[in-house]
Coordinates of C-alpha atoms and ligand atoms in Angstrom, one line a residue:
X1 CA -106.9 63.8 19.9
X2 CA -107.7 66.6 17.2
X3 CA -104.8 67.8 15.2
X4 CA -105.2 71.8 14.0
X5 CA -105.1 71.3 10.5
X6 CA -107.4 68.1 10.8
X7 CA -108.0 66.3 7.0
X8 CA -109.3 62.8 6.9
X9 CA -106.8 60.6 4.9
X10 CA -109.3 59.2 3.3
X11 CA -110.7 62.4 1.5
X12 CA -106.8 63.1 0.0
X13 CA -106.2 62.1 -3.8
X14 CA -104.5 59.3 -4.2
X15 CA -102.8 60.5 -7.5
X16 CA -101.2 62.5 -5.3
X17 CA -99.2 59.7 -3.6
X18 CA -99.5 57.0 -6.6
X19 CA -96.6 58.7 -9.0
X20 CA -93.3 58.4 -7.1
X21 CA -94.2 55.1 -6.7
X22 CA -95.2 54.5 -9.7
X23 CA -92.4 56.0 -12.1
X24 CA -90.0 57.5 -10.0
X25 CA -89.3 60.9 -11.3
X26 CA -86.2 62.4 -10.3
X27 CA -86.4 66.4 -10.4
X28 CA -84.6 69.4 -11.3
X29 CA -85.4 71.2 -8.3
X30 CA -83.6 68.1 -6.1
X31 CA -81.1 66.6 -8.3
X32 CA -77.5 66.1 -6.8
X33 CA -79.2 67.9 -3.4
X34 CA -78.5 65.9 0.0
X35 CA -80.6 65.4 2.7
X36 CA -79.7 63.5 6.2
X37 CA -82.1 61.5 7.9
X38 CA -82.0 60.7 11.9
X39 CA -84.3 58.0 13.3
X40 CA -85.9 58.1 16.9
X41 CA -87.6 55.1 18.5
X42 CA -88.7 52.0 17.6
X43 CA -88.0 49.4 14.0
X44 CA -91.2 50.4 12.8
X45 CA -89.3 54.1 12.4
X46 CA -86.4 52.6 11.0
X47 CA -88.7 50.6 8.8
X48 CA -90.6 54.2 8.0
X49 CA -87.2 55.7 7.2
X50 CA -85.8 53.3 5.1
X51 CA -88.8 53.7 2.8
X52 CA -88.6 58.3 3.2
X53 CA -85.0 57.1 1.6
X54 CA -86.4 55.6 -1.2
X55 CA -88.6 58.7 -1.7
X56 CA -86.1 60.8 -1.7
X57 CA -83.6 58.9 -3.7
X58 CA -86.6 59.1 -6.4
X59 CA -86.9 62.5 -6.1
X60 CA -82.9 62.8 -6.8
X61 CA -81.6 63.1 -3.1
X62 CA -78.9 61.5 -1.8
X63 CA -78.0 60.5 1.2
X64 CA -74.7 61.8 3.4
X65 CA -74.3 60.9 7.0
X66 CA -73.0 64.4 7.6
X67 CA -74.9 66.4 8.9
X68 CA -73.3 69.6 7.9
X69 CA -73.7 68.8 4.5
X70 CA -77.0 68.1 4.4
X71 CA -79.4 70.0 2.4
X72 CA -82.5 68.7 4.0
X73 CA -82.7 67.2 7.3
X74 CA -85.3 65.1 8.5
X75 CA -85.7 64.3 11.9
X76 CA -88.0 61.2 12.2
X77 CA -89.3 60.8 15.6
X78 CA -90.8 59.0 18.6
X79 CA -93.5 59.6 21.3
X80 CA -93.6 57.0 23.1
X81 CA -91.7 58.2 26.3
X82 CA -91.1 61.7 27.4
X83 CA -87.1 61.5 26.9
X84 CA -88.2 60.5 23.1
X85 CA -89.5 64.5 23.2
X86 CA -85.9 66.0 24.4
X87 CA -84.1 64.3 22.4
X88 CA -85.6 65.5 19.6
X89 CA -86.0 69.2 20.2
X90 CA -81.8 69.1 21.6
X91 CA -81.3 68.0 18.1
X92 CA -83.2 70.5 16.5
X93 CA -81.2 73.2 18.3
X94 CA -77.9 72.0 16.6
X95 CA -80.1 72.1 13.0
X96 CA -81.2 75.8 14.0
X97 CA -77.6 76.8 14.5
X98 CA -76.3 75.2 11.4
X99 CA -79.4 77.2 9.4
X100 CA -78.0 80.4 10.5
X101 CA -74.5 79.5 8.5
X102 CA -76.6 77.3 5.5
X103 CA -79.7 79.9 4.9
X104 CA -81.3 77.3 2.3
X105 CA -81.2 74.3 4.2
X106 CA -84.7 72.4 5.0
X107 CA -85.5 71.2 8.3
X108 CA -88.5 68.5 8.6
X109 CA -90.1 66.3 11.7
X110 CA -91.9 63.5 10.7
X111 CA -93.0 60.3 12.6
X112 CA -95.4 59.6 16.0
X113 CA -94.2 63.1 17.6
X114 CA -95.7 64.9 14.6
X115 CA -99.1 63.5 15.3
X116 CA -98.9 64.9 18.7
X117 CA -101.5 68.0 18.7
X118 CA -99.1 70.0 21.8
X119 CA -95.9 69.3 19.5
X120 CA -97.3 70.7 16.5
X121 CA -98.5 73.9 18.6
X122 CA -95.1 74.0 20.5
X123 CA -93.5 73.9 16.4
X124 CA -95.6 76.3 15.2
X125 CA -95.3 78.9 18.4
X126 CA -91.3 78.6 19.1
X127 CA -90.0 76.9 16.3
X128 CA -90.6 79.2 13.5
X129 CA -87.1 78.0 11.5
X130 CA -88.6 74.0 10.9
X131 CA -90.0 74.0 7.4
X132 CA -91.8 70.9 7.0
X133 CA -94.0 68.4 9.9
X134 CA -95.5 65.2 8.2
X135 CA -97.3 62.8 10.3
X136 CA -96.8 58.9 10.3
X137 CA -100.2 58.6 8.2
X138 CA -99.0 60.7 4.6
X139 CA -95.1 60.3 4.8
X140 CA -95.9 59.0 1.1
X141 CA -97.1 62.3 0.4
X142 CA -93.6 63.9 1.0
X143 CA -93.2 64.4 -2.7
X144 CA -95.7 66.6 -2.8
X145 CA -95.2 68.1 0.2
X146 CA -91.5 69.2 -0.9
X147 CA -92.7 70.6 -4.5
X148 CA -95.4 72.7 -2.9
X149 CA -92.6 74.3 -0.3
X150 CA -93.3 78.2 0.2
X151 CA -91.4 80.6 2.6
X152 CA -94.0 79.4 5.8
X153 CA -94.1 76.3 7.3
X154 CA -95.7 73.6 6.1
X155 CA -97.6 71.4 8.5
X156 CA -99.2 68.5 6.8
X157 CA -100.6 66.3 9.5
X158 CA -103.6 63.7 8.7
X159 CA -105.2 63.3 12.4
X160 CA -106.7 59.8 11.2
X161 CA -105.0 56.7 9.7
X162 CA -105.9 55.7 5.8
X163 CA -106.5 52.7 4.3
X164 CA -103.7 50.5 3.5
X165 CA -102.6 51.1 0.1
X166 CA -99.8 48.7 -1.8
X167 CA -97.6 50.7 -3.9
X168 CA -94.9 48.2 -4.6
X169 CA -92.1 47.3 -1.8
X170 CA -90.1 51.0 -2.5
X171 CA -87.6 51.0 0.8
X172 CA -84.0 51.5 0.6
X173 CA -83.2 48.8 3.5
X174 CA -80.4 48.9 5.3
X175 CA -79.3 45.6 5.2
X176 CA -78.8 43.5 2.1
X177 CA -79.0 40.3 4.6
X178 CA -81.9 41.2 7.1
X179 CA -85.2 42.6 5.6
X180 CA -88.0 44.1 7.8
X181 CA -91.4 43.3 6.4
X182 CA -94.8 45.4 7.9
X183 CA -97.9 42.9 8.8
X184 CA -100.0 45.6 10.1
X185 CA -100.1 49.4 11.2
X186 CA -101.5 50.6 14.2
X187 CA -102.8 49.2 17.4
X188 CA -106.4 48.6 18.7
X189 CA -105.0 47.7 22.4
X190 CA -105.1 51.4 24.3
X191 CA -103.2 49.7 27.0
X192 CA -104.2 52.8 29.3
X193 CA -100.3 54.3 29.1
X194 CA -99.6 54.0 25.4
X195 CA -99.6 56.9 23.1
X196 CA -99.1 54.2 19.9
X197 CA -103.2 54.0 19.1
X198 CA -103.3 57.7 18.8
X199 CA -99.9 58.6 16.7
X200 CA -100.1 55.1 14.2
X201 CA -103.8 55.1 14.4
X202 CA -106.1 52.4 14.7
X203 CA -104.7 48.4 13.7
X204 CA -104.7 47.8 9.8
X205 CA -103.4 44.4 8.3
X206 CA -101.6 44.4 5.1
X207 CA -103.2 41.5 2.8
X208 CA -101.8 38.3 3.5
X209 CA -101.2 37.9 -0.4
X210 CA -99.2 41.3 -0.2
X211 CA -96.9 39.9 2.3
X212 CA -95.9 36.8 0.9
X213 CA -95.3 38.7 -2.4
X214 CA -92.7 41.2 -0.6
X215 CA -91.6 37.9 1.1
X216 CA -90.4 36.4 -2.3
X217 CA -89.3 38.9 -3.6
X218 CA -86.9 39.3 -0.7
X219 CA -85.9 35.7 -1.2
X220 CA -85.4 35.8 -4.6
X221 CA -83.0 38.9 -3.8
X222 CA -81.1 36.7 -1.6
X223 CA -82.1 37.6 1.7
X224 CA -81.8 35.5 4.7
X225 CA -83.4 36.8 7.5
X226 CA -87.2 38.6 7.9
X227 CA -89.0 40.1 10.8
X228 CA -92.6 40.4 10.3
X229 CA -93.4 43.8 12.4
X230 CA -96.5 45.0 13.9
X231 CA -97.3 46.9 17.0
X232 CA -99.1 43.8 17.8
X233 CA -98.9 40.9 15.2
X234 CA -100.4 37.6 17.0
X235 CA -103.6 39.9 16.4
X236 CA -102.9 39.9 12.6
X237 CA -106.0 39.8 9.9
X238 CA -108.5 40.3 12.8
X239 CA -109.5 43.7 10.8
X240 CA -109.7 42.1 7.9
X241 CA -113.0 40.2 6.3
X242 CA -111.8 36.8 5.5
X243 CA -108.1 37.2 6.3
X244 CA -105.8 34.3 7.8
X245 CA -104.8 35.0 11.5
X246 CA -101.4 35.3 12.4
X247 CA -100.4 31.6 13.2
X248 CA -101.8 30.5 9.2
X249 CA -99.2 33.9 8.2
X250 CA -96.2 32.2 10.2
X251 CA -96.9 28.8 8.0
X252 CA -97.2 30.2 4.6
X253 CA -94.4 32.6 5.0
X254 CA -92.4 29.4 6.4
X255 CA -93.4 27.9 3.4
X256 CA -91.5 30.2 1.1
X257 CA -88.5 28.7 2.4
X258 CA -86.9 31.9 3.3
X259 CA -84.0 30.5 6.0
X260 CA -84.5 33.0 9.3
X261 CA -88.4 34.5 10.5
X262 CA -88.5 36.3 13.2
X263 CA -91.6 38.9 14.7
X264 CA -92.1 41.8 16.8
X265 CA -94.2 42.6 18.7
X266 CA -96.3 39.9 20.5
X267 CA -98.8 41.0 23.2
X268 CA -100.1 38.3 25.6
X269 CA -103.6 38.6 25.3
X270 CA -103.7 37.9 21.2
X271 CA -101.0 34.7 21.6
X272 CA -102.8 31.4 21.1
X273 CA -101.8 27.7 21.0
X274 CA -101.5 27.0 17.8
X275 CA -98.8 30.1 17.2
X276 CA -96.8 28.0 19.6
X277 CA -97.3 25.0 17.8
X278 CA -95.9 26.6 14.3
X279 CA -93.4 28.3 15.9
X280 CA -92.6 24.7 17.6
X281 CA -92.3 22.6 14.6
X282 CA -90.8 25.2 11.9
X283 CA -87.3 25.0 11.9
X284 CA -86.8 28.8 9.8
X285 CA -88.7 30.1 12.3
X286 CA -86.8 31.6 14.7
X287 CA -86.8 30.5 18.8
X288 CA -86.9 33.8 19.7
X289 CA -90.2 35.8 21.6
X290 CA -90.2 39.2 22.7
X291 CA -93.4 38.5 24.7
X292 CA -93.9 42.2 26.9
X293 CA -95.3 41.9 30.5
X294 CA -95.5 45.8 31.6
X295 CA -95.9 44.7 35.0
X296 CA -96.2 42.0 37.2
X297 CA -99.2 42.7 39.3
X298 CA -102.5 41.7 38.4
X299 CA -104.3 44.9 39.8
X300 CA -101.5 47.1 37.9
X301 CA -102.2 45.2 34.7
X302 CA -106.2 45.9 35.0
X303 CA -105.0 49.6 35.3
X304 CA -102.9 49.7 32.5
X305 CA -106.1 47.8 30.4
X306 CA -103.5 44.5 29.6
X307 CA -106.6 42.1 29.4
X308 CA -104.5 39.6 31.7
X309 CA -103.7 38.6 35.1
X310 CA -99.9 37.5 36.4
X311 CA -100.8 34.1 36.7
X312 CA -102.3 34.0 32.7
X313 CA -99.1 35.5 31.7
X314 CA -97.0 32.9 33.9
X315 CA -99.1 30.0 32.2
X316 CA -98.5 31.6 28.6
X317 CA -94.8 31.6 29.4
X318 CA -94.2 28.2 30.4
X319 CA -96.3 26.7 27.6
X320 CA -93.8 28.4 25.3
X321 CA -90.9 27.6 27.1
X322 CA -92.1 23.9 27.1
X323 CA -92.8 23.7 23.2
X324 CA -90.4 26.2 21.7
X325 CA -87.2 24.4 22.9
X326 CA -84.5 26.6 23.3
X327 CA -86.1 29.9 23.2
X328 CA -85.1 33.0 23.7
X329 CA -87.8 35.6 25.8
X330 CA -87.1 39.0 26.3
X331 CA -89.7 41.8 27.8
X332 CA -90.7 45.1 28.1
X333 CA -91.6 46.2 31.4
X334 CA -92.7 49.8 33.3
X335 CA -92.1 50.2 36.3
X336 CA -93.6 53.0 39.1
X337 CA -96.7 53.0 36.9
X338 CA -99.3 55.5 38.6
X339 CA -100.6 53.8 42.1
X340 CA -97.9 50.9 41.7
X341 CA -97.2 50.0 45.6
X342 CA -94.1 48.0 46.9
X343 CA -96.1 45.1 46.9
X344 CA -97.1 45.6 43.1
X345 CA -93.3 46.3 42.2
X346 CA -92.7 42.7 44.2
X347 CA -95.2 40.9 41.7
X348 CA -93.0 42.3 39.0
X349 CA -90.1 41.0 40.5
X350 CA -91.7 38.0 41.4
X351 CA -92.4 37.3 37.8
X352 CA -88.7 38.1 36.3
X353 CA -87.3 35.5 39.0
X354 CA -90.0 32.9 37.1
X355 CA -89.3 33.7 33.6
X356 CA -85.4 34.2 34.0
X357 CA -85.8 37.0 31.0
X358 CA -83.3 36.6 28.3
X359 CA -83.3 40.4 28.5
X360 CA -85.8 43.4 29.1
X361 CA -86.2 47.0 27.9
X362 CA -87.3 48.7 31.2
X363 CA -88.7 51.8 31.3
X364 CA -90.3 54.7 34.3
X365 CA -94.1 55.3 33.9
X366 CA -93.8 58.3 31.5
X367 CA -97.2 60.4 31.4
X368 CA -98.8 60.9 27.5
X369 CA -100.8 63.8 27.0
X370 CA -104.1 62.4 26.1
X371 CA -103.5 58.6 27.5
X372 CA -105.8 57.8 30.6
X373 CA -102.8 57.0 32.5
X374 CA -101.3 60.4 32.3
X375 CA -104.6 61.6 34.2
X376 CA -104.4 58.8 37.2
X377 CA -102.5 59.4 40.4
X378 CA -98.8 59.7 40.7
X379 CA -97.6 58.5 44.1
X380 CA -93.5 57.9 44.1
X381 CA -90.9 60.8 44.2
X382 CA -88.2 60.2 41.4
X383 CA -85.7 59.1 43.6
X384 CA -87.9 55.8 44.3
X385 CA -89.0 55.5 40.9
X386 CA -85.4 55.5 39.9
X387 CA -84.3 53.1 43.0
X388 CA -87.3 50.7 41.6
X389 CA -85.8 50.8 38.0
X390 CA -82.3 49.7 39.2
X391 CA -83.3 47.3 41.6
X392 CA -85.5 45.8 38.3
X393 CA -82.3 46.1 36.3
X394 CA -80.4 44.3 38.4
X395 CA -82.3 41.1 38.5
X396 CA -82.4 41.6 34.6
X397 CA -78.8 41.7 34.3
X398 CA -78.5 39.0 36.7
X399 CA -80.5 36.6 34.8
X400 CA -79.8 37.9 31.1
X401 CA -76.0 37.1 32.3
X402 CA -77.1 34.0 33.6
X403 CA -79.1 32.7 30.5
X404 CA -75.2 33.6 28.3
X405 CA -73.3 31.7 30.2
X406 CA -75.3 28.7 29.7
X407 CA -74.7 29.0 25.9
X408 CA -70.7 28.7 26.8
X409 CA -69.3 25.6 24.8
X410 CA -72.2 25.2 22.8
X411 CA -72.4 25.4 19.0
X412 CA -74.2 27.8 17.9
X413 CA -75.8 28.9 13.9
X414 CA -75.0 32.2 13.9
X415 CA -76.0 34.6 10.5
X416 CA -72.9 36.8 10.0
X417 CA -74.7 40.3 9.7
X418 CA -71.2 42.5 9.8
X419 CA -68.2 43.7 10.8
X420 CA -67.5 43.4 14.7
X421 CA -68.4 47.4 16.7
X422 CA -66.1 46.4 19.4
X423 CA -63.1 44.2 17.3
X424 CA -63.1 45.6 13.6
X425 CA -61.2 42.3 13.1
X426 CA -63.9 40.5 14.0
X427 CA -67.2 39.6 12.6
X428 CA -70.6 39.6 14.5
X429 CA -73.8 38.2 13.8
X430 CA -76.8 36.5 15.3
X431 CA -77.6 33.0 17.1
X432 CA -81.3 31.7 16.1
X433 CA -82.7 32.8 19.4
X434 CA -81.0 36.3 19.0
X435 CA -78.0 36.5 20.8
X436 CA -75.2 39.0 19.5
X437 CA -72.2 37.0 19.0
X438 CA -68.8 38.6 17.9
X439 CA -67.2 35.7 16.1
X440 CA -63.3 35.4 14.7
X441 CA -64.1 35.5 11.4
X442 CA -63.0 37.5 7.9
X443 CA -65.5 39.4 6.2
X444 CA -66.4 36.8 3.4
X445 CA -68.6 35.2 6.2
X446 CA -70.9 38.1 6.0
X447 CA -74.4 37.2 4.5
X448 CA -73.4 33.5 5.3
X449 CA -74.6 31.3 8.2
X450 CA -72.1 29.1 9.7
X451 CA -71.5 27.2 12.8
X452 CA -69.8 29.2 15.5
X453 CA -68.3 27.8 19.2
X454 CA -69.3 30.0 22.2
X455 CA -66.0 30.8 23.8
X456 CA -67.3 33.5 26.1
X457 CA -70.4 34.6 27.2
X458 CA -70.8 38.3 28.3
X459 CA -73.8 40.1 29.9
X460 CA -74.7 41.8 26.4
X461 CA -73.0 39.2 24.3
X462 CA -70.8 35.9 23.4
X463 CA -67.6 35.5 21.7
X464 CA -67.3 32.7 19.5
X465 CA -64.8 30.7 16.6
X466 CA -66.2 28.6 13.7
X467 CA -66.8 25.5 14.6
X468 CA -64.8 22.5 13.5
Ligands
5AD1 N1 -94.1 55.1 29.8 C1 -93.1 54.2 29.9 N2 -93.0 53.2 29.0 C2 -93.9 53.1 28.0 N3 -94.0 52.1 27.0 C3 -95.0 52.5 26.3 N4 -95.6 53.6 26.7 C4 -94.9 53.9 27.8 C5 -95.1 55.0 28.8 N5 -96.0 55.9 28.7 C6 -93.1 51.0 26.9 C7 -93.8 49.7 27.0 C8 -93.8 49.2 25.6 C9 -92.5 49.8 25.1 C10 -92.3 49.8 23.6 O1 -92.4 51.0 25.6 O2 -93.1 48.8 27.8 O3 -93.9 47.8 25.4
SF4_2 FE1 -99.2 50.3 23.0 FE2 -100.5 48.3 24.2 FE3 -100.7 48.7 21.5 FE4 -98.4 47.8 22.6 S1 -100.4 46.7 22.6 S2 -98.6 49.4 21.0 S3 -98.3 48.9 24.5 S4 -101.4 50.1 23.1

């Protein structure tokens, strides 16, 4: 994929990036200025956006959650579906209006969609009033790129990844309780469907000494809860000389002693024995494995480049199910992928009526410009794609449902994350194998882990009191 104003990463000066994180200086020019920052797609983007926070809150931004009032919006987005796209440009409509009243305001799009070559064209040809596009490989140059702001638009997108630099953990996280913590950046997979390889760029592992740093640190601020993210983490350190793999990671960070560690995302292929094992026998980390299967059908998988067969996914399953008592597993899975026949779709069924999913994102085949699988055959109409999906759903519910009501009576550890969405008398929180629970509790719980007694169990969630 070649990006119009291609640079290498590599070739930019790092003095360029190094100072905000080095000494933050706040500036004239953005003192007591606001900006507002939406976040599209996955908890790598909200990881991303938590540390474009920080860089503006060291530049002198602050934040508001009103969008009116922003000063500079940034619009932080996602590829990975085509829906991801509309969303996005329906949004940037309402910023164009609100431009026409607030003549100085700044519009910017960061994230995977700017490192898609047809989105920058389609910015640059009918979206004259954006002012900034940063890709997901220099959002640390956004310092720069706001001090060197003219009256044209400034399109600042690196087409290939950098190395991975440490500059110090500078994020303003959204949680005080729950930290997210990168392992790695990009993916080396090119399942045949997936834009991620292109817009994140090829898989680079953080140091393992780098990550048990940021891990202390976050203990030592009195965190309880981690998730080590990577587009694909049981394949952690492979890219690195010398490096642990991921299952000697899980142990050392274990070791800190932090109480909850949880992971996303797992792929199949990369998940070996002895992850199960220290996932088995740690008790901080958590029984919970998002473990995606796409598809069902052996054939479809070889199309979409998954480097297994139903029946190896089936056996990974069970030997985690066996070991890792109580576990949650959840999945990802596309459905009408191109070529996918009824009998395909009934292997995918098959193999949600085996694993009794704790819950599944599901998702329609959705073609990515430059993806192989955007260039192979599509062979369903949307109204069967769509009857496919809910058919899928259905089971999902059934079983997610199913999988709650068996926590009913139990007691459960739950880490009170907040006040209750649904019951603002309430408080909510996790289970250890990642159930939402909305628990009848005051707000000095939050933070706090306590013993909570399922009293109902919803599709989407349980209700529970502390436990005697
Ligand atoms: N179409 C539909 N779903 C997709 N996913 C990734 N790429 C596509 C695509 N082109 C889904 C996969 C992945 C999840 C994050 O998004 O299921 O695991
Ligand atoms: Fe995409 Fe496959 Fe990598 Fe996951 S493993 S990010 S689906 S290419």
């Amino acid at each position: 994929m070649h990006l119009p104003n291609m640079q290498d990463a590599k070739k930019r000066k790092q003095e360029k990036v190094n100072y905000i994180y080095e000494k933050p200086v706040v500036s004239d020019i953005f003192k007591g200025k606001k900006y507002y920052l939406r976040t599209y797609g996955c908890q790598m983007n909200v990881h991303d956006s938590e540390e474009i926070k920080a860089i503006l809150e060291s530049l002198g931004y602050a934040e508001t959650n009103v969008f009116e009032d922003a000063d500079l919006i940034i619009l932080n987005t996602c590829a990975i579906r085509e829906n991801a796209h509309d969303k996005v440009f329906g949004f940037l409509g309402r910023c164009k209006h609100l431009k026409k009243i607030k003549k100085d305001l700044l519009i910017g799009v960061c994230g995977c969609m700017a490192q898609e070559e047809s989105v920058v064209n389609e910015i640059k040809t009918k979206h004259p009033y954006i002012d900034i596009v940063f890709g997901t490989h220099n959002m640390r140059e956004l310092p720069s790129i706001l001090e060197n702001l003219n009256n044209h638009q400034n399109i600042e997108v690196y087409s290939k990844e950098g190395d991975v630099y440490e500059f110090g953990n500078l994020y303003k996280r959204d949680s005080q309780i729950s930290a997210w913590v990168n392992i790695m950046f990009g993916c080396d997979k090119f399942c045949t469907y997936c834009i991620v390889p292109y817009t994140r760029g090829k898989q680079r592992s953080r140091k393992s000494v780098d990550i048990l740093k940021e891990v202390k640190e976050l203990k030592e601020q009195g965190y309880k809860e981690i998730t080590l993210l990577g587009q694909n983490v049981n394949a952690y350190g492979k890219d690195l000389d010398g490096e642990i793999g991921f299952s000697k990671l899980l142990e050392k960070v274990s070791d800190i002693g932090i109480e909850r560690i949880r992971f996303v995302t797992s792929h199949p292929w990369d998940f070996t024995d002895d992850m199960i094992d220290i996932i088995a026998s740690r008790d901080n980390i958590m029984p919970y494995i998002h473990l995606p299967l796409q598809s069902g059908s052996s054939r479809i998988l070889k199309l979409m480049g998954r480097r297994y067969t139903k029946e190896e996914y089936l056996t990974l399953y069970q030997k985690i199910r066996d070991k890792v008592k109580g576990a949650s597993i959840t999945t990802d899975i596309i459905v009408a992928f191109p070529g996918e026949t009824e009998e395909d779709f009934n292997d995918t069924l098959d193999v949600v009526d085996a694993c009794k999913y704790d819950g599944a994102f599901t998702f329609i085949f959705s073609p990515r410009v430059g993806t192989p699988a955007a260039l192979m055959k599509d062979n369903l109409t949307i109204e069967e794609k769509e009857e496919r999906l809910h058919k899928l759903n259905e089971k999902i519910n059934n079983y997610s449902n199913e999988s709650n009501q068996k926590m009913l009576g139990t007691i459960q550890k739950v880490l009170i994350t907040g006040i209750s969405e649904k019951d603002e008398s309430k408080v909510c929180g996790y289970t250890e194998n990642m159930k939402l629970v909305n628990v009848e509790a005051d707000k000095s719980f939050i933070g706090k882990i306590i013993n909570v007694k399922i009293t109902d169990a919803k599709s989407f969630s349980l209700d529970g009191i502390i436990a005697e």
